[in-house]
Short mmCIF file of C-alpha atoms and ligand atoms in Angstrom, two decimals:
data_model
loop_
_atom_site.label_atom_id
_atom_site.label_comp_id
_atom_site.label_asym_id
_atom_site.label_seq_id
_atom_site.Cartn_x
_atom_site.Cartn_y
_atom_site.Cartn_z
CA GLU N 1 23.32 10.28 7.53
CA LYS N 2 19.77 10.91 8.74
CA ASP N 3 19.77 14.29 6.99
CA GLY N 4 18.98 16.10 10.23
CA HIS N 5 16.06 13.81 11.12
CA ASP N 6 15.85 11.95 14.44
CA TRP N 7 15.09 8.60 12.80
CA PHE N 8 15.83 6.86 9.54
CA MET N 9 12.12 6.22 9.32
CA ARG N 10 11.29 9.92 9.36
CA LYS N 11 14.01 10.61 6.80
CA GLU N 12 12.58 7.86 4.61
CA ILE N 13 9.03 9.22 4.92
CA PHE N 14 10.29 12.58 3.70
CA GLU N 15 12.18 10.93 0.84
CA GLN N 16 8.98 9.55 -0.60
CA PRO N 17 8.34 12.23 -3.25
CA ARG N 18 11.78 11.52 -4.67
CA ALA N 19 11.43 7.74 -4.36
CA VAL N 20 8.12 7.80 -6.23
CA ALA N 21 9.56 10.10 -8.91
CA ASP N 22 12.60 7.80 -9.33
CA SER N 23 10.35 4.77 -9.68
CA LEU N 24 8.63 6.46 -12.61
CA ILE N 25 11.76 7.51 -14.50
CA GLY N 26 12.26 5.95 -17.91
CA ARG N 27 9.01 4.00 -17.96
CA ARG N 28 7.65 5.61 -21.13
CA THR N 29 9.11 5.63 -24.62
CA ALA N 30 9.13 8.82 -26.70
CA ALA N 31 6.02 7.44 -28.41
CA GLY N 32 4.23 7.17 -25.07
CA GLN N 33 4.41 3.35 -24.80
CA LEU N 34 5.06 1.91 -21.36
CA GLN N 35 8.29 -0.03 -21.01
CA LEU N 36 9.51 -2.11 -18.10
CA ASP N 37 13.23 -2.80 -18.39
CA GLU N 38 13.57 -6.22 -16.87
CA MET N 39 10.14 -7.50 -17.76
CA ARG N 40 11.74 -10.43 -19.63
CA LEU N 41 8.30 -11.92 -20.21
CA ALA N 42 7.31 -11.82 -23.86
CA ASP N 43 4.05 -10.10 -24.79
CA GLU N 44 2.61 -13.48 -25.89
CA GLU N 45 3.38 -14.95 -22.47
CA LEU N 46 1.64 -12.07 -20.76
CA ARG N 47 -1.34 -12.29 -23.10
CA ASP N 48 -1.72 -15.96 -22.15
CA VAL N 49 -1.92 -15.15 -18.43
CA ASP N 50 -5.43 -15.93 -17.22
CA LYS N 51 -4.87 -15.54 -13.49
CA ILE N 52 -2.52 -13.53 -11.31
CA ILE N 53 -1.62 -14.48 -7.75
CA ILE N 54 0.20 -11.88 -5.69
CA ILE N 55 2.20 -13.22 -2.76
CA ALA N 56 3.90 -11.16 -0.07
CA CYS N 57 4.14 -10.54 3.68
CA GLY N 58 3.39 -7.57 5.92
CA THR N 59 3.39 -4.17 4.28
CA SER N 60 4.23 -5.70 0.91
CA PHE N 61 1.05 -7.78 1.21
CA TYR N 62 -0.96 -4.58 1.63
CA ALA N 63 0.67 -3.17 -1.51
CA GLY N 64 -0.55 -6.37 -3.17
CA MET N 65 -4.10 -5.73 -1.98
CA VAL N 66 -4.05 -2.31 -3.63
CA ALA N 67 -2.59 -3.90 -6.76
CA LYS N 68 -5.56 -6.25 -7.00
CA TYR N 69 -7.96 -3.31 -7.35
CA ALA N 70 -5.80 -1.71 -10.04
CA ILE N 71 -4.96 -4.84 -12.03
CA GLU N 72 -8.50 -6.16 -12.11
CA HIS N 73 -9.94 -2.78 -13.01
CA TRP N 74 -7.47 -1.94 -15.75
CA THR N 75 -6.81 -5.41 -17.20
CA ARG N 76 -9.90 -7.51 -16.35
CA THR N 77 -7.56 -10.34 -15.29
CA PRO N 78 -8.57 -12.10 -12.06
CA VAL N 79 -6.18 -11.47 -9.19
CA GLU N 80 -5.78 -13.28 -5.88
CA VAL N 81 -3.65 -11.86 -3.09
CA GLU N 82 -2.21 -14.30 -0.63
CA LEU N 83 0.07 -14.17 2.36
CA ALA N 84 3.27 -15.96 1.38
CA SER N 85 3.21 -17.98 4.59
CA GLU N 86 -0.22 -19.39 3.72
CA PHE N 87 0.18 -19.86 -0.02
CA ARG N 88 2.23 -23.04 -0.04
CA TYR N 89 0.08 -24.86 2.43
CA ARG N 90 -3.26 -24.64 0.66
CA ASP N 91 -2.50 -26.58 -2.51
CA PRO N 92 -3.03 -23.52 -4.76
CA ILE N 93 -4.30 -24.03 -8.31
CA ILE N 94 -1.48 -22.86 -10.54
CA ASP N 95 -0.15 -23.77 -13.96
CA ALA N 96 1.79 -22.29 -16.85
CA THR N 97 -0.86 -19.60 -17.49
CA THR N 98 -0.70 -18.31 -13.90
CA LEU N 99 1.45 -15.27 -13.24
CA ILE N 100 2.81 -15.09 -9.72
CA VAL N 101 3.77 -11.60 -8.56
CA ALA N 102 6.04 -11.71 -5.52
CA ILE N 103 6.38 -8.37 -3.74
CA SER N 104 9.31 -7.93 -1.37
CA GLN N 105 11.27 -4.86 -0.41
CA SER N 106 14.28 -6.85 0.82
CA GLY N 107 14.07 -9.70 -1.66
CA GLU N 108 15.10 -12.05 1.15
CA THR N 109 11.86 -12.83 3.00
CA ALA N 110 11.93 -16.58 3.55
CA ASP N 111 8.19 -17.20 3.21
CA THR N 112 8.02 -15.30 -0.07
CA LEU N 113 11.09 -17.05 -1.42
CA GLN N 114 9.70 -20.49 -0.57
CA ALA N 115 6.37 -19.57 -2.12
CA ILE N 116 7.91 -18.66 -5.47
CA ARG N 117 9.96 -21.86 -5.48
CA HIS N 118 6.75 -23.78 -4.97
CA ALA N 119 5.02 -21.88 -7.80
CA ARG N 120 7.89 -22.33 -10.24
CA ALA N 121 7.96 -26.04 -9.57
CA GLN N 122 4.43 -26.02 -10.96
CA ARG N 123 5.50 -24.11 -14.08
CA ALA N 124 3.98 -20.77 -13.13
CA LYS N 125 5.79 -17.64 -14.30
CA VAL N 126 7.11 -15.49 -11.46
CA LEU N 127 7.58 -11.73 -11.57
CA ALA N 128 9.26 -10.06 -8.60
CA ILE N 129 8.65 -6.50 -7.44
CA CYS N 130 11.70 -5.77 -5.36
CA ASN N 131 13.83 -2.94 -4.01
CA THR N 132 17.10 -4.83 -3.59
CA ASN N 133 19.16 -5.50 -6.69
CA GLY N 134 20.48 -9.01 -6.98
CA SER N 135 18.68 -10.34 -3.89
CA SER N 136 17.33 -13.90 -3.76
CA ILE N 137 13.73 -13.30 -4.86
CA PRO N 138 14.49 -11.45 -8.12
CA ARG N 139 17.33 -13.90 -8.80
CA GLU N 140 14.89 -16.79 -8.67
CA SER N 141 12.17 -15.06 -10.68
CA ASP N 142 11.49 -14.99 -14.43
CA ALA N 143 11.08 -11.23 -14.48
CA VAL N 144 11.51 -8.29 -12.18
CA ILE N 145 10.35 -4.74 -11.69
CA TYR N 146 12.82 -2.98 -9.45
CA THR N 147 11.50 -0.23 -7.25
CA HIS N 148 13.82 2.72 -6.85
CA ALA N 149 13.29 3.61 -3.20
CA GLY N 150 17.01 3.48 -2.35
CA PRO N 151 18.11 1.63 0.81
CA GLU N 152 15.40 1.44 3.46
CA ILE N 153 17.00 1.31 6.91
CA GLY N 154 14.05 1.80 9.28
CA VAL N 155 12.41 -1.52 10.15
CA ALA N 156 9.02 -0.04 9.30
CA SER N 157 8.53 0.04 5.57
CA THR N 158 7.59 3.47 4.19
CA LYS N 159 9.17 4.50 0.92
CA GLY N 160 9.42 0.79 0.15
CA PHE N 161 5.62 0.61 0.27
CA LEU N 162 5.01 3.67 -1.89
CA THR N 163 7.40 2.52 -4.57
CA GLN N 164 5.85 -0.96 -4.52
CA LEU N 165 2.51 0.70 -5.21
CA VAL N 166 4.02 2.55 -8.14
CA ALA N 167 5.48 -0.69 -9.52
CA CYS N 168 2.09 -2.38 -9.16
CA TYR N 169 0.33 0.42 -11.04
CA LEU N 170 2.96 0.23 -13.78
CA LEU N 171 2.54 -3.52 -14.03
CA ALA N 172 -1.24 -3.17 -14.25
CA LEU N 173 -0.97 -0.55 -17.01
CA TYR N 174 1.64 -2.60 -18.84
CA ILE N 175 -0.62 -5.66 -18.88
CA ALA N 176 -3.49 -3.44 -20.06
CA GLN N 177 -1.26 -2.19 -22.88
CA VAL N 178 -0.19 -5.70 -23.90
CA LYS N 179 -3.67 -7.17 -23.67
CA GLY N 180 -5.21 -4.16 -25.39
CA THR N 181 -8.03 -3.72 -22.88
CA ARG N 182 -10.20 -0.66 -23.16
CA PHE N 183 -8.19 1.02 -20.42
CA GLY N 184 -5.17 0.81 -22.74
CA ASP N 185 -6.37 4.12 -24.17
CA GLU N 186 -6.26 5.76 -20.78
CA ILE N 187 -2.67 4.85 -20.00
CA ASP N 188 -1.46 8.33 -20.85
CA GLU N 189 -3.97 9.95 -18.58
CA ILE N 190 -3.23 7.60 -15.65
CA MET N 191 0.52 8.06 -16.14
CA GLU N 192 0.02 11.81 -15.92
CA HIS N 193 -1.80 11.35 -12.64
CA LEU N 194 1.06 9.13 -11.41
CA GLU N 195 3.65 11.67 -12.49
CA ALA N 196 1.83 14.31 -10.44
CA MET N 197 2.00 12.17 -7.29
CA PRO N 198 5.43 13.30 -6.00
CA GLY N 199 4.04 16.86 -5.83
CA HIS N 200 0.91 15.66 -4.01
CA ILE N 201 2.97 13.66 -1.49
CA GLU N 202 5.05 16.78 -0.92
CA THR N 203 1.84 18.67 -0.10
CA VAL N 204 0.90 16.05 2.49
CA LEU N 205 4.37 16.27 4.04
CA GLU N 206 4.08 20.05 4.28
CA ARG N 207 1.14 19.43 6.62
CA ALA N 208 3.14 17.10 8.91
CA GLU N 209 2.93 19.42 11.92
CA GLU N 210 -0.85 18.92 12.15
CA VAL N 211 -0.32 15.16 12.30
CA TYR N 212 2.41 15.51 14.92
CA ALA N 213 0.07 17.56 17.11
CA LEU N 214 -2.55 14.87 16.71
CA ALA N 215 -0.05 12.16 17.71
CA ALA N 216 0.96 14.12 20.81
CA ASP N 217 -2.74 14.26 21.77
CA HIS N 218 -2.90 10.47 21.65
CA ALA N 219 -0.01 9.63 23.95
CA GLY N 220 -2.43 8.07 26.45
CA THR N 221 -4.39 6.01 23.91
CA ARG N 222 -4.43 2.23 24.24
CA SER N 223 -6.36 1.31 21.13
CA VAL N 224 -7.00 2.80 17.68
CA LEU N 225 -9.24 1.57 14.88
CA PHE N 226 -8.72 2.27 11.18
CA LEU N 227 -11.48 2.17 8.59
CA GLY N 228 -11.29 2.19 4.82
CA ARG N 229 -13.08 0.95 1.74
CA HIS N 230 -11.86 -0.16 -1.70
CA ALA N 231 -8.21 0.94 -2.13
CA GLY N 232 -8.53 2.67 1.24
CA TYR N 233 -9.03 -0.66 3.00
CA PRO N 234 -5.41 -1.83 2.63
CA VAL N 235 -4.39 1.69 3.70
CA ALA N 236 -6.34 1.16 6.92
CA LEU N 237 -4.59 -2.18 7.47
CA GLU N 238 -1.19 -0.67 6.79
CA GLY N 239 -1.89 2.30 9.07
CA ALA N 240 -2.77 -0.13 11.85
CA LEU N 241 0.35 -2.23 11.24
CA LYS N 242 2.54 0.86 11.50
CA LEU N 243 1.00 1.72 14.86
CA LYS N 244 1.39 -1.82 16.19
CA GLU N 245 4.99 -2.23 15.21
CA LEU N 246 6.18 1.22 16.30
CA ALA N 247 3.91 2.42 19.12
CA TYR N 248 3.04 -1.08 20.45
CA LEU N 249 -0.63 -0.15 20.54
CA HIS N 250 -3.63 -2.26 19.84
CA ALA N 251 -4.54 -1.12 16.36
CA GLU N 252 -6.88 -2.79 13.91
CA GLY N 253 -7.92 -1.98 10.39
CA PHE N 254 -11.34 -2.88 9.01
CA ALA N 255 -13.23 -2.61 5.78
CA ALA N 256 -15.84 -0.03 6.75
CA GLY N 257 -18.65 -2.19 5.39
CA GLU N 258 -17.76 -4.90 7.90
CA LEU N 259 -18.42 -2.66 10.91
CA LYS N 260 -21.92 -3.90 11.58
CA HIS N 261 -20.78 -7.51 11.26
CA GLY N 262 -18.88 -7.29 14.52
CA PRO N 263 -16.20 -4.63 14.95
CA ILE N 264 -18.65 -1.85 15.86
CA ALA N 265 -19.05 -3.59 19.22
CA LEU N 266 -15.52 -2.38 20.02
CA VAL N 267 -16.53 1.27 19.75
CA GLU N 268 -16.81 3.13 23.03
CA ASP N 269 -16.56 6.73 24.17
CA ASN N 270 -13.50 8.55 22.86
CA LEU N 271 -12.08 5.60 20.94
CA PRO N 272 -10.02 7.15 18.13
CA VAL N 273 -11.15 5.87 14.74
CA LEU N 274 -9.03 6.87 11.76
CA CYS N 275 -11.11 6.92 8.60
CA VAL N 276 -9.72 6.91 5.07
CA VAL N 277 -12.43 8.68 3.11
CA PRO N 278 -12.51 7.84 -0.61
CA PRO N 279 -12.57 10.71 -3.11
CA GLN N 280 -16.01 12.05 -3.96
CA GLY N 281 -17.07 10.38 -7.18
CA ARG N 282 -19.83 8.87 -9.18
CA ASP N 283 -19.68 5.55 -7.34
CA HIS N 284 -21.28 5.00 -3.95
CA LEU N 285 -18.03 4.53 -2.07
CA HIS N 286 -17.89 7.99 -0.59
CA GLY N 287 -21.49 8.01 0.67
CA LYS N 288 -21.16 4.52 2.15
CA MET N 289 -18.00 5.55 3.96
CA LEU N 290 -19.74 8.61 5.33
CA SER N 291 -22.52 6.51 6.82
CA GLY N 292 -19.95 4.18 8.45
CA ILE N 293 -18.31 7.24 10.00
CA GLN N 294 -21.66 8.49 11.29
CA GLU N 295 -22.35 5.09 12.85
CA VAL N 296 -19.13 4.97 14.86
CA ARG N 297 -19.45 8.60 15.85
CA ALA N 298 -23.00 8.07 17.11
CA ARG N 299 -21.49 5.46 19.45
CA GLY N 300 -18.98 7.86 20.92
CA ALA N 301 -15.94 7.36 18.66
CA ARG N 302 -13.60 10.26 18.05
CA THR N 303 -13.41 10.36 14.26
CA ILE N 304 -10.17 11.38 12.62
CA CYS N 305 -10.90 11.64 8.92
CA LEU N 306 -8.49 11.72 5.99
CA ALA N 307 -10.47 13.34 3.19
CA GLU N 308 -9.67 15.09 -0.05
CA ASP N 309 -9.38 18.86 -0.34
CA GLY N 310 -12.74 20.46 -1.02
CA ASP N 311 -14.82 17.60 0.42
CA SER N 312 -17.11 19.60 2.71
CA SER N 313 -19.65 16.80 3.18
CA ILE N 314 -17.32 15.17 5.71
CA GLU N 315 -17.03 18.23 7.94
CA PRO N 316 -20.05 17.58 10.21
CA TYR N 317 -18.81 14.05 11.04
CA ALA N 318 -15.09 14.61 11.52
CA ASP N 319 -13.77 15.46 14.97
CA VAL N 320 -10.40 15.93 13.31
CA LEU N 321 -9.92 16.47 9.60
CA ILE N 322 -6.69 15.77 7.75
CA ARG N 323 -6.75 16.96 4.17
CA LEU N 324 -5.41 15.00 1.22
CA PRO N 325 -4.83 16.27 -2.32
CA LYS N 326 -7.49 15.37 -4.88
CA VAL N 327 -6.40 12.23 -6.76
CA PRO N 328 -8.17 9.29 -8.45
CA VAL N 329 -9.44 6.63 -6.04
CA LEU N 330 -7.05 3.90 -7.21
CA LEU N 331 -4.06 6.15 -6.61
CA GLN N 332 -5.26 7.54 -3.28
CA PRO N 333 -3.19 5.08 -1.18
CA LEU N 334 -0.05 6.95 -2.31
CA VAL N 335 -1.16 10.05 -0.45
CA ALA N 336 -3.45 8.58 2.23
CA ILE N 337 -0.81 6.39 3.87
CA VAL N 338 1.60 9.27 4.45
CA PRO N 339 -0.22 10.91 7.41
CA LEU N 340 -0.61 7.45 8.96
CA GLN N 341 3.14 6.84 8.70
CA LEU N 342 3.81 10.24 10.27
CA PHE N 343 1.27 9.53 13.01
CA ALA N 344 2.87 6.20 13.98
CA CYS N 345 6.42 7.59 13.80
CA GLU N 346 5.56 10.58 15.95
CA LEU N 347 3.46 8.71 18.48
CA ALA N 348 6.24 6.15 18.98
CA THR N 349 8.70 9.02 19.43
CA VAL N 350 6.47 10.68 22.01
CA LEU N 351 6.18 7.36 23.84
CA GLY N 352 9.96 7.06 23.91
CA HIS N 353 10.27 3.98 21.69
CA ASP N 354 13.09 3.18 19.31
CA VAL N 355 11.39 3.91 16.00
CA ASP N 356 14.09 2.44 13.77
CA GLN N 357 14.52 -0.77 15.76
CA PRO N 358 11.16 -1.71 17.26
CA ARG N 359 11.23 -4.49 19.83
CA ASN N 360 11.06 -8.08 18.60
CA LEU N 361 11.31 -7.14 14.92
CA ALA N 362 13.96 -7.55 12.23
CA LYS N 363 14.17 -5.64 8.95
CA SER N 364 14.16 -8.75 6.90
CA VAL N 365 12.59 -12.00 8.06
CA THR N 366 14.81 -14.75 6.72
CA VAL N 367 13.28 -17.60 8.69
CA GLU N 368 9.89 -19.15 8.01
O1 LIG C 1 11.17 -7.30 2.61
P1 LIG C 1 9.72 -7.64 2.51
O2 LIG C 1 8.94 -6.62 1.74
O3 LIG C 1 9.51 -9.02 1.93
O4 LIG C 1 9.19 -7.64 3.99
C1 LIG C 1 7.87 -7.99 4.30
C2 LIG C 1 7.53 -7.65 5.73
O5 LIG C 1 8.37 -8.31 6.62
C3 LIG C 1 7.63 -6.14 5.98
O6 LIG C 1 6.85 -5.40 5.10
C4 LIG C 1 7.18 -5.81 7.42
O7 LIG C 1 5.82 -6.07 7.57
C5 LIG C 1 7.52 -4.35 7.77
N1 LIG C 1 8.26 -4.30 9.01
C6 LIG C 1 6.32 -3.48 7.89
O8 LIG C 1 6.65 -2.16 8.21
#
């Protein structure tokens, strides 16, 4: 049942190319229009949406953070991302023109369920992104985009996360199509990039042995930092969460630009710092990330850099270099998280922990 793997988690990591491909099946008409089967929100309703609030917990929350970058960029609609457990208690400003997007792999997370009930009571429309057909959250939502990850058994979310990202990109592009924003014209091109992602994820998985060797080298580590910027920032947070929940290590993710506002004080000799390097591009993201990496390295950190193929500018500053396929910055989380999942899974294995059933955790958190 684990297809020859030692853990469900590892099996699920290796299923990700297929899960991403399945989540893309049937989303385009012959004429190239995007279609979302259970959208159930009329185009007029979507056009009226003037604010989107994404609510979720844990890994699903990090998918929501990536979604904010994509939705705002492609649709110019303001997006807030909020932890479901906080949302209800802050008197959020919502009305009939607010779209709530609830992201939940299980569809049963109590905080997320309570949050959508609260939003619906205030007439907001709720769209669920969910992996579990017929579960509570999609049942209580106005619309749903199902992810097609298949059952996720490991407590740590992996293919659930990647397929949530795909659903978020599809939602963003769909809203762009309906609203007719200037990015509407680029839908075809972005969809082609998305359709190439299963192959790119496969490439990352083919390099798993390098990551396993790296994990084995870190069996004595007590603390790991993760740095990212833009869409790489949630990847850093998710990479750190994976390490906490599986390897029981102190792991923290930061936006690289925040380093000098405090976290850099944590850096000491040989501290491993995992850096998600954005693709080289016309923006300043890549250069800014490079200077953050130089700063931590100058203070003794051991830099482990995830950078795209062909990026030679990173070489002088990376103690370890893990290569990623070249993809657009907004889609980079789909490939960048994979080595971090492999790293956490392997390190926990080396440390002798139960990867599928980490201590103190349940797959679905049905109490608030
Ligand atoms: O089923 P959900 O997506 O609503 O679950 C949310 C979190 O409980 C979940 O992502 C959790 O953080 C995972 N164990 C992370 O690997």
